[in-house]
PDB file of C-alpha atoms and ligand atoms in Angstrom:
ATOM      1  CA  MET A   1      -1.334   3.152 -17.378  1.00 83.00           C
ATOM      2  CA  SER A   2      -0.747  -0.537 -17.805  1.00 91.00           C
ATOM      3  CA  ARG A   3      -2.561  -3.126 -15.753  1.00 93.00           C
ATOM      4  CA  THR A   4      -1.254  -6.651 -15.223  1.00 95.00           C
ATOM      5  CA  VAL A   5      -3.283  -9.401 -13.545  1.00 96.00           C
ATOM      6  CA  GLU A   6      -1.410 -12.629 -12.741  1.00 96.00           C
ATOM      7  CA  ILE A   7      -2.799 -15.711 -11.109  1.00 96.00           C
ATOM      8  CA  LEU A   8      -0.119 -17.571  -9.252  1.00 96.00           C
ATOM      9  CA  PRO A   9      -0.257 -20.856  -7.353  1.00 96.00           C
ATOM     10  CA  ASP A  10       0.220 -19.588  -3.832  1.00 96.00           C
ATOM     11  CA  VAL A  11       1.381 -16.793  -1.539  1.00 97.00           C
ATOM     12  CA  SER A  12       4.966 -17.776  -1.924  1.00 97.00           C
ATOM     13  CA  SER A  13       4.818 -17.389  -5.694  1.00 97.00           C
ATOM     14  CA  ILE A  14       3.149 -14.049  -5.194  1.00 98.00           C
ATOM     15  CA  ALA A  15       5.948 -12.992  -2.945  1.00 98.00           C
ATOM     16  CA  GLN A  16       8.583 -14.135  -5.410  1.00 97.00           C
ATOM     17  CA  LYS A  17       7.021 -12.127  -8.237  1.00 97.00           C
ATOM     18  CA  ALA A  18       6.362  -9.133  -5.977  1.00 98.00           C
ATOM     19  CA  ALA A  19       9.994  -9.144  -4.892  1.00 98.00           C
ATOM     20  CA  ALA A  20      11.141  -8.811  -8.500  1.00 98.00           C
ATOM     21  CA  ILE A  21       8.722  -5.909  -9.042  1.00 98.00           C
ATOM     22  CA  TYR A  22       9.883  -4.243  -5.792  1.00 98.00           C
ATOM     23  CA  ILE A  23      13.515  -4.553  -6.724  1.00 98.00           C
ATOM     24  CA  ASN A  24      12.962  -3.252 -10.236  1.00 98.00           C
ATOM     25  CA  ALA A  25      11.089  -0.254  -8.854  1.00 98.00           C
ATOM     26  CA  ALA A  26      13.790   0.433  -6.314  1.00 98.00           C
ATOM     27  CA  GLN A  27      16.631   0.176  -8.739  1.00 98.00           C
ATOM     28  CA  GLN A  28      14.891   2.329 -11.330  1.00 98.00           C
ATOM     29  CA  ALA A  29      13.979   5.011  -8.849  1.00 98.00           C
ATOM     30  CA  VAL A  30      17.511   5.197  -7.472  1.00 98.00           C
ATOM     31  CA  ARG A  31      18.911   5.402 -10.954  1.00 98.00           C
ATOM     32  CA  GLU A  32      16.536   8.210 -11.881  1.00 97.00           C
ATOM     33  CA  ARG A  33      16.263  10.211  -8.633  1.00 97.00           C
ATOM     34  CA  GLY A  34      18.672   8.762  -6.093  1.00 98.00           C
ATOM     35  CA  VAL A  35      15.928   7.619  -3.697  1.00 98.00           C
ATOM     36  CA  PHE A  36      13.291   4.915  -3.605  1.00 98.00           C
ATOM     37  CA  ARG A  37      10.043   5.949  -1.842  1.00 98.00           C
ATOM     38  CA  VAL A  38       7.733   3.075  -1.089  1.00 99.00           C
ATOM     39  CA  ALA A  39       4.509   2.795   0.881  1.00 98.00           C
ATOM     40  CA  MET A  40       4.172  -0.537   2.681  1.00 98.00           C
ATOM     41  CA  ALA A  41       0.850  -2.324   3.308  1.00 98.00           C
ATOM     42  CA  GLY A  42      -0.748  -3.755   6.368  1.00 96.00           C
ATOM     43  CA  GLY A  43      -2.603  -7.048   6.717  1.00 95.00           C
ATOM     44  CA  SER A  44      -0.980 -10.444   6.617  1.00 96.00           C
ATOM     45  CA  THR A  45      -0.299 -11.201   2.896  1.00 97.00           C
ATOM     46  CA  PRO A  46       2.789  -8.941   2.635  1.00 98.00           C
ATOM     47  CA  LYS A  47       4.689 -10.915   5.303  1.00 98.00           C
ATOM     48  CA  ALA A  48       5.923 -13.513   2.744  1.00 98.00           C
ATOM     49  CA  LEU A  49       7.277 -10.699   0.533  1.00 98.00           C
ATOM     50  CA  HIS A  50       9.047  -9.145   3.542  1.00 98.00           C
ATOM     51  CA  ALA A  51      10.722 -12.464   4.327  1.00 98.00           C
ATOM     52  CA  MET A  52      11.845 -12.813   0.744  1.00 98.00           C
ATOM     53  CA  LEU A  53      13.256  -9.263   0.422  1.00 98.00           C
ATOM     54  CA  THR A  54      15.294  -9.571   3.613  1.00 98.00           C
ATOM     55  CA  ALA A  55      16.979 -12.771   2.455  1.00 98.00           C
ATOM     56  CA  GLU A  56      19.245 -13.655  -0.481  1.00 98.00           C
ATOM     57  CA  PRO A  57      19.149 -13.522  -3.470  1.00 97.00           C
ATOM     58  CA  PHE A  58      16.982 -10.426  -3.127  1.00 97.00           C
ATOM     59  CA  ARG A  59      18.522  -8.718  -0.137  1.00 98.00           C
ATOM     60  CA  SER A  60      21.798  -7.718  -1.838  1.00 98.00           C
ATOM     61  CA  GLN A  61      19.875  -6.207  -4.794  1.00 98.00           C
ATOM     62  CA  LEU A  62      18.100  -3.534  -2.710  1.00 98.00           C
ATOM     63  CA  PRO A  63      19.569   0.018  -2.285  1.00 98.00           C
ATOM     64  CA  TRP A  64      18.921  -0.076   1.499  1.00 98.00           C
ATOM     65  CA  ASP A  65      20.529   3.308   2.343  1.00 98.00           C
ATOM     66  CA  LYS A  66      18.530   5.017  -0.426  1.00 98.00           C
ATOM     67  CA  MET A  67      15.132   3.717   0.617  1.00 98.00           C
ATOM     68  CA  GLN A  68      12.397   5.736   2.362  1.00 98.00           C
ATOM     69  CA  ILE A  69       9.627   3.662   3.972  1.00 98.00           C
ATOM     70  CA  PHE A  70       6.139   5.094   4.203  1.00 99.00           C
ATOM     71  CA  PHE A  71       2.776   3.565   5.080  1.00 98.00           C
ATOM     72  CA  GLY A  72      -0.452   3.475   3.048  1.00 98.00           C
ATOM     73  CA  ASP A  73      -2.688   3.210   6.100  1.00 98.00           C
ATOM     74  CA  GLU A  74      -2.731   2.509   9.806  1.00 98.00           C
ATOM     75  CA  ARG A  75      -5.060   1.139  12.422  1.00 98.00           C
ATOM     76  CA  HIS A  76      -5.898   3.423  15.422  1.00 98.00           C
ATOM     77  CA  VAL A  77      -3.459   1.808  17.840  1.00 98.00           C
ATOM     78  CA  PRO A  78       0.026   2.596  19.207  1.00 98.00           C
ATOM     79  CA  PRO A  79       3.026   1.307  17.265  1.00 98.00           C
ATOM     80  CA  ASP A  80       3.673  -1.542  19.713  1.00 98.00           C
ATOM     81  CA  HIS A  81       0.099  -2.897  19.455  1.00 98.00           C
ATOM     82  CA  ALA A  82      -0.544  -6.298  17.920  1.00 97.00           C
ATOM     83  CA  ASP A  83      -2.844  -4.720  15.303  1.00 97.00           C
ATOM     84  CA  SER A  84      -0.375  -2.048  14.245  1.00 98.00           C
ATOM     85  CA  ASN A  85       0.633  -2.125  10.590  1.00 98.00           C
ATOM     86  CA  TYR A  86       3.893  -0.351  11.541  1.00 98.00           C
ATOM     87  CA  ARG A  87       4.582  -3.092  14.112  1.00 98.00           C
ATOM     88  CA  MET A  88       4.028  -5.853  11.539  1.00 98.00           C
ATOM     89  CA  VAL A  89       6.209  -4.087   8.943  1.00 98.00           C
ATOM     90  CA  ASN A  90       8.881  -3.374  11.494  1.00 98.00           C
ATOM     91  CA  GLU A  91       8.985  -6.905  12.857  1.00 98.00           C
ATOM     92  CA  THR A  92       8.907  -8.728   9.517  1.00 98.00           C
ATOM     93  CA  PHE A  93      10.899  -6.238   7.388  1.00 98.00           C
ATOM     94  CA  ILE A  94      12.480  -3.059   8.756  1.00 98.00           C
ATOM     95  CA  SER A  95      14.162  -4.594  11.814  1.00 98.00           C
ATOM     96  CA  LYS A  96      15.800  -7.276   9.624  1.00 98.00           C
ATOM     97  CA  THR A  97      17.406  -4.667   7.338  1.00 98.00           C
ATOM     98  CA  PRO A  98      20.007  -1.908   7.532  1.00 98.00           C
ATOM     99  CA  ILE A  99      17.287   0.736   7.199  1.00 98.00           C
ATOM    100  CA  LYS A 100      17.824   3.481   9.789  1.00 98.00           C
ATOM    101  CA  PRO A 101      15.019   5.094  11.824  1.00 98.00           C
ATOM    102  CA  GLU A 102      15.353   8.348   9.858  1.00 98.00           C
ATOM    103  CA  GLN A 103      14.411   6.474   6.724  1.00 98.00           C
ATOM    104  CA  VAL A 104      11.079   5.404   8.156  1.00 98.00           C
ATOM    105  CA  PHE A 105       7.947   7.593   8.201  1.00 98.00           C
ATOM    106  CA  ARG A 106       5.133   6.080  10.181  1.00 98.00           C
ATOM    107  CA  ILE A 107       1.642   7.296  10.817  1.00 98.00           C
ATOM    108  CA  LYS A 108       1.270   8.476  14.419  1.00 98.00           C
ATOM    109  CA  ALA A 109      -1.790   6.329  15.158  1.00 98.00           C
ATOM    110  CA  GLU A 110      -1.074   6.467  18.931  1.00 98.00           C
ATOM    111  CA  LEU A 111      -2.624   9.904  18.912  1.00 98.00           C
ATOM    112  CA  GLN A 112      -6.138   9.900  20.316  1.00 98.00           C
ATOM    113  CA  ASP A 113      -7.121  12.464  17.739  1.00 98.00           C
ATOM    114  CA  THR A 114      -7.068  10.639  14.414  1.00 98.00           C
ATOM    115  CA  GLU A 115      -7.690  13.883  12.453  1.00 98.00           C
ATOM    116  CA  LYS A 116      -4.461  15.166  13.975  1.00 98.00           C
ATOM    117  CA  ALA A 117      -2.650  11.988  13.028  1.00 98.00           C
ATOM    118  CA  ALA A 118      -3.955  12.266   9.420  1.00 98.00           C
ATOM    119  CA  LEU A 119      -2.916  15.955   9.126  1.00 98.00           C
ATOM    120  CA  ASP A 120       0.461  15.212  10.663  1.00 98.00           C
ATOM    121  CA  TYR A 121       1.082  12.458   8.106  1.00 98.00           C
ATOM    122  CA  GLU A 122      -0.111  14.732   5.292  1.00 98.00           C
ATOM    123  CA  GLN A 123       2.509  17.259   6.489  1.00 98.00           C
ATOM    124  CA  THR A 124       5.149  14.524   6.573  1.00 98.00           C
ATOM    125  CA  LEU A 125       4.351  13.683   2.901  1.00 98.00           C
ATOM    126  CA  ARG A 126       4.275  17.359   1.885  1.00 98.00           C
ATOM    127  CA  GLY A 127       7.656  17.840   3.494  1.00 98.00           C
ATOM    128  CA  GLN A 128       9.409  14.685   2.268  1.00 98.00           C
ATOM    129  CA  PHE A 129       8.142  15.069  -1.287  1.00 98.00           C
ATOM    130  CA  ALA A 130       8.650  18.900  -1.242  1.00 98.00           C
ATOM    131  CA  LEU A 131       5.081  19.425  -2.461  1.00 98.00           C
ATOM    132  CA  LYS A 132       3.596  22.733  -3.473  1.00 96.00           C
ATOM    133  CA  PRO A 133      -0.028  23.396  -2.571  1.00 94.00           C
ATOM    134  CA  GLY A 134      -2.330  21.204  -4.667  1.00 94.00           C
ATOM    135  CA  GLU A 135       0.432  18.764  -5.566  1.00 97.00           C
ATOM    136  CA  LEU A 136       0.310  15.037  -4.855  1.00 98.00           C
ATOM    137  CA  PRO A 137       3.253  12.881  -3.751  1.00 98.00           C
ATOM    138  CA  ARG A 138       4.507  10.436  -6.325  1.00 98.00           C
ATOM    139  CA  PHE A 139       5.508   7.193  -4.646  1.00 98.00           C
ATOM    140  CA  ASP A 140       7.701   4.911  -6.618  1.00 98.00           C
ATOM    141  CA  LEU A 141       5.663   2.001  -5.363  1.00 98.00           C
ATOM    142  CA  ILE A 142       2.637   1.452  -3.186  1.00 98.00           C
ATOM    143  CA  LEU A 143       1.910  -2.044  -1.861  1.00 98.00           C
ATOM    144  CA  GLN A 144      -1.757  -2.754  -1.260  1.00 98.00           C
ATOM    145  CA  GLY A 145      -3.985  -5.627  -0.150  1.00 98.00           C
ATOM    146  CA  MET A 146      -7.688  -6.098  -0.635  1.00 98.00           C
ATOM    147  CA  GLY A 147     -10.313  -7.182   1.870  1.00 98.00           C
ATOM    148  CA  ASN A 148     -12.991  -9.691   0.971  1.00 98.00           C
ATOM    149  CA  GLU A 149     -15.530  -6.887   0.456  1.00 98.00           C
ATOM    150  CA  GLY A 150     -13.222  -4.970  -1.878  1.00 98.00           C
ATOM    151  CA  HIS A 151     -11.589  -2.415   0.445  1.00 98.00           C
ATOM    152  CA  THR A 152      -7.995  -1.411  -0.055  1.00 98.00           C
ATOM    153  CA  LEU A 153      -5.725   0.715   2.073  1.00 98.00           C
ATOM    154  CA  SER A 154      -8.322   1.793   4.726  1.00 98.00           C
ATOM    155  CA  LEU A 155     -10.740   2.830   2.004  1.00 98.00           C
ATOM    156  CA  PHE A 156     -13.822   0.932   3.072  1.00 98.00           C
ATOM    157  CA  PRO A 157     -17.132   0.700   1.167  1.00 98.00           C
ATOM    158  CA  GLY A 158     -19.499   3.564   1.750  1.00 97.00           C
ATOM    159  CA  THR A 159     -17.124   5.675   3.889  1.00 97.00           C
ATOM    160  CA  THR A 160     -16.365   9.361   3.593  1.00 96.00           C
ATOM    161  CA  ALA A 161     -12.704   8.517   2.848  1.00 97.00           C
ATOM    162  CA  LEU A 162     -13.739   7.701  -0.695  1.00 97.00           C
ATOM    163  CA  ARG A 163     -14.627  11.323  -1.465  1.00 93.00           C
ATOM    164  CA  ASP A 164     -11.918  13.267  -3.219  1.00 84.00           C
ATOM    165  CA  ASN A 165     -11.615  16.430  -1.126  1.00 88.00           C
ATOM    166  CA  GLY A 166      -8.048  17.308  -2.001  1.00 94.00           C
ATOM    167  CA  ARG A 167      -6.645  15.556   1.061  1.00 97.00           C
ATOM    168  CA  LEU A 168      -3.608  13.231   0.893  1.00 98.00           C
ATOM    169  CA  VAL A 169      -4.397  11.479   4.151  1.00 98.00           C
ATOM    170  CA  VAL A 170      -7.703  11.276   6.019  1.00 98.00           C
ATOM    171  CA  ARG A 171      -9.130   9.789   9.170  1.00 98.00           C
ATOM    172  CA  THR A 172     -11.988   7.416   8.495  1.00 98.00           C
ATOM    173  CA  TRP A 173     -14.689   5.856  10.665  1.00 97.00           C
ATOM    174  CA  VAL A 174     -15.012   2.212   9.858  1.00 97.00           C
ATOM    175  CA  GLY A 175     -18.377   1.319  11.393  1.00 96.00           C
ATOM    176  CA  LYS A 176     -18.260  -2.402  10.657  1.00 95.00           C
ATOM    177  CA  LEU A 177     -14.994  -2.637  12.670  1.00 96.00           C
ATOM    178  CA  TYR A 178     -16.176  -0.067  15.217  1.00 97.00           C
ATOM    179  CA  THR A 179     -12.909   1.820  14.873  1.00 97.00           C
ATOM    180  CA  GLU A 180     -11.163   4.659  13.139  1.00 98.00           C
ATOM    181  CA  ARG A 181      -8.303   4.272  10.699  1.00 98.00           C
ATOM    182  CA  ILE A 182      -5.957   6.665   9.026  1.00 98.00           C
ATOM    183  CA  THR A 183      -5.407   6.228   5.328  1.00 98.00           C
ATOM    184  CA  CYS A 184      -3.816   7.725   2.235  1.00 98.00           C
ATOM    185  CA  THR A 185      -6.470   8.605  -0.289  1.00 98.00           C
ATOM    186  CA  ALA A 186      -7.089   7.142  -3.759  1.00 98.00           C
ATOM    187  CA  PRO A 187      -5.636  10.208  -5.554  1.00 98.00           C
ATOM    188  CA  VAL A 188      -2.329   9.519  -3.723  1.00 98.00           C
ATOM    189  CA  ALA A 189      -2.251   5.918  -4.854  1.00 98.00           C
ATOM    190  CA  ASN A 190      -3.264   7.006  -8.380  1.00 98.00           C
ATOM    191  CA  ASN A 191      -0.329   9.423  -8.625  1.00 98.00           C
ATOM    192  CA  SER A 192       2.230   6.773  -7.863  1.00 98.00           C
ATOM    193  CA  ALA A 193       4.584   5.191 -10.427  1.00 98.00           C
ATOM    194  CA  ALA A 194       3.343   1.725  -9.497  1.00 98.00           C
ATOM    195  CA  VAL A 195       0.674   0.094  -7.312  1.00 98.00           C
ATOM    196  CA  LEU A 196       1.131  -3.600  -6.404  1.00 98.00           C
ATOM    197  CA  PHE A 197      -1.822  -5.500  -5.058  1.00 98.00           C
ATOM    198  CA  MET A 198      -1.116  -8.849  -3.344  1.00 98.00           C
ATOM    199  CA  ILE A 199      -4.332 -10.817  -2.824  1.00 98.00           C
ATOM    200  CA  ALA A 200      -4.727 -14.337  -1.466  1.00 98.00           C
ATOM    201  CA  GLY A 201      -7.559 -16.524  -0.247  1.00 98.00           C
ATOM    202  CA  ALA A 202     -10.799 -17.983  -1.579  1.00 98.00           C
ATOM    203  CA  ASP A 203     -12.905 -15.573   0.517  1.00 98.00           C
ATOM    204  CA  LYS A 204     -11.685 -12.792  -1.794  1.00 98.00           C
ATOM    205  CA  ALA A 205     -12.611 -14.421  -5.079  1.00 97.00           C
ATOM    206  CA  PRO A 206     -16.091 -12.821  -5.535  1.00 98.00           C
ATOM    207  CA  ALA A 207     -14.889  -9.291  -4.679  1.00 98.00           C
ATOM    208  CA  LEU A 208     -11.873  -9.671  -6.897  1.00 98.00           C
ATOM    209  CA  LYS A 209     -14.028 -10.752  -9.824  1.00 97.00           C
ATOM    210  CA  ALA A 210     -16.357  -7.797  -9.184  1.00 98.00           C
ATOM    211  CA  VAL A 211     -13.437  -5.371  -8.933  1.00 98.00           C
ATOM    212  CA  LEU A 212     -11.783  -6.517 -12.182  1.00 97.00           C
ATOM    213  CA  GLU A 213     -14.729  -7.733 -14.231  1.00 96.00           C
ATOM    214  CA  GLY A 214     -17.887  -6.206 -12.772  1.00 97.00           C
ATOM    215  CA  PRO A 215     -19.498  -2.800 -13.269  1.00 98.00           C
ATOM    216  CA  PHE A 216     -17.645   0.286 -11.993  1.00 98.00           C
ATOM    217  CA  GLU A 217     -19.161   0.844  -8.595  1.00 98.00           C
ATOM    218  CA  PRO A 218     -16.348   2.072  -6.383  1.00 98.00           C
ATOM    219  CA  GLU A 219     -18.651   3.061  -3.524  1.00 98.00           C
ATOM    220  CA  GLN A 220     -19.211  -0.645  -3.161  1.00 98.00           C
ATOM    221  CA  LEU A 221     -15.761  -1.780  -4.197  1.00 98.00           C
ATOM    222  CA  PRO A 222     -13.149   0.882  -3.313  1.00 98.00           C
ATOM    223  CA  SER A 223     -10.365  -1.112  -4.939  1.00 98.00           C
ATOM    224  CA  GLN A 224     -11.866   0.002  -8.292  1.00 98.00           C
ATOM    225  CA  LEU A 225     -10.758   3.551  -7.466  1.00 98.00           C
ATOM    226  CA  ILE A 226      -7.142   2.531  -7.867  1.00 98.00           C
ATOM    227  CA  LYS A 227      -5.966   3.382 -11.370  1.00 97.00           C
ATOM    228  CA  PRO A 228      -2.565   5.017 -11.450  1.00 97.00           C
ATOM    229  CA  VAL A 229      -2.867   7.817 -14.052  1.00 95.00           C
ATOM    230  CA  ASN A 230       0.743   7.554 -15.168  1.00 95.00           C
ATOM    231  CA  GLY A 231       1.951   4.308 -13.644  1.00 97.00           C
ATOM    232  CA  ASN A 232       1.705   0.543 -13.594  1.00 97.00           C
ATOM    233  CA  LEU A 233      -0.974  -1.422 -11.768  1.00 98.00           C
ATOM    234  CA  PHE A 234      -0.176  -5.039 -10.799  1.00 98.00           C
ATOM    235  CA  PHE A 235      -2.578  -7.565  -9.318  1.00 98.00           C
ATOM    236  CA  LEU A 236      -0.679 -10.659  -8.099  1.00 97.00           C
ATOM    237  CA  VAL A 237      -3.274 -13.080  -6.846  1.00 97.00           C
ATOM    238  CA  ASP A 238      -3.245 -16.714  -5.738  1.00 96.00           C
ATOM    239  CA  SER A 239      -5.310 -19.320  -7.506  1.00 95.00           C
ATOM    240  CA  ALA A 240      -7.923 -19.250  -4.700  1.00 96.00           C
ATOM    241  CA  ALA A 241      -8.515 -15.442  -4.932  1.00 97.00           C
ATOM    242  CA  GLY A 242      -8.301 -15.599  -8.720  1.00 96.00           C
ATOM    243  CA  GLY A 243     -10.552 -18.674  -8.940  1.00 95.00           C
ATOM    244  CA  MET A 244     -13.564 -16.811 -10.369  1.00 96.00           C
ATOM    245  CA  LEU A 245     -11.704 -14.636 -12.936  1.00 95.00           C
ATOM    246  CA  SER A 246     -12.429 -15.431 -16.548  1.00 91.00           C
ATOM    247  CA  LYS A 247      -8.796 -15.410 -17.350  1.00 65.00           C
ATOM    248  CA  ALA A 248      -5.425 -13.870 -16.272  1.00 49.00           C
ATOM    249  CA  ARG A 249      -4.884 -10.782 -18.387  1.00 52.00           C
ATOM    250  CA  SER A 250      -1.882  -8.649 -19.130  1.00 42.00           C
ATOM    251  CA  GLY A 251      -1.722  -5.464 -21.133  1.00 38.00           C
ATOM    252  CA  SER A 252      -2.796  -1.863 -21.267  1.00 35.00           C
ATOM    253  CA  ILE A 253      -6.169  -0.584 -20.283  1.00 34.00           C
TER     254      ILE A 253
HETATM  255  C1  6PG Z   1      -5.028  -3.144   6.771  1.00 75.07           C
HETATM  256  C2  6PG Z   1      -4.791  -2.992   5.360  1.00 75.07           C
HETATM  257  C3  6PG Z   1      -5.832  -3.606   4.474  1.00 75.07           C
HETATM  258  C4  6PG Z   1      -5.285  -4.938   4.060  1.00 75.07           C
HETATM  259  C5  6PG Z   1      -6.348  -5.831   3.532  1.00 75.07           C
HETATM  260  C6  6PG Z   1      -5.858  -7.247   3.144  1.00 75.07           C
HETATM  261  O1  6PG Z   1      -4.529  -2.365   7.575  1.00 75.07           O
HETATM  262  O2  6PG Z   1      -5.712  -4.131   7.181  1.00 75.07           O
HETATM  263  O3  6PG Z   1      -4.101  -2.030   4.922  1.00 75.07           O
HETATM  264  O4  6PG Z   1      -6.186  -2.861   3.382  1.00 75.07           O
HETATM  265  O5  6PG Z   1      -4.280  -4.800   3.098  1.00 75.07           O
HETATM  266  O6  6PG Z   1      -7.353  -5.926   4.503  1.00 75.07           O
HETATM  267  O7  6PG Z   1      -5.352  -7.822   4.322  1.00 75.07           O
HETATM  268  P1  6PG Z   1      -4.743  -9.315   4.313  1.00 75.07           P
HETATM  269  O8  6PG Z   1      -3.463  -9.261   3.591  1.00 75.07           O
HETATM  270  O9  6PG Z   1      -4.571  -9.667   5.796  1.00 75.07           O
HETATM  271  O10 6PG Z   1      -5.778 -10.160   3.685  1.00 75.07           O
END
């Protein structure tokens, strides 16, 4: 795997760089397999990327009819709820593009039973990626954010979702938020062709330093679990989040 860490001035420069990575991944996937399968992220940082991708000069470079949109995780709310990751991605990205409903695969977090929602999404992935038992999906790209305590996707510190039990998607109780979430597991992220973290804000600086430069303690810092085995890992961070890093590094690890 190759890991690239880039410190950029602000969220808009992160979005600019991320758009180039997104378009490269899309074009390469379509050239090789005729389809681009991407998992979108929740939170607020990706909004700038969405705005960029849906406008020129990027818009006309994306193979819109050959894209399949998935989600890395979801909050336990219906799709029209203000906290829904699907709602955010739909409002800032999907609804502004020619992507058709049949190209979008969302997590059914409106279900009361989050285990059912997780199993349902696992089935969706198994079907769409035509997986045999034991196989993992290979996304062309997964977008991820990071919380200021080192969580990514909905893989929170100290939660059962961090255990590798062969599942692609799990429900997870996040005590500190007094809620459940549904999330793809680390092995799914690690089987993808590329993972792109977009991280902004000074509150994330200590956790980012610990994730990248501290001891390997993924129970504390779940973002450390993300290491695509045969893919590229990108950290695009703003100068506030990257403020404690010893240096921006590029290269193979
Ligand atoms: C979510 C996310 C989560 C998010 C980080 C960063 O549903 O909240 O999937 O992992 O990416 O918390 O969020 P921000 O971009 O808002 O800082």
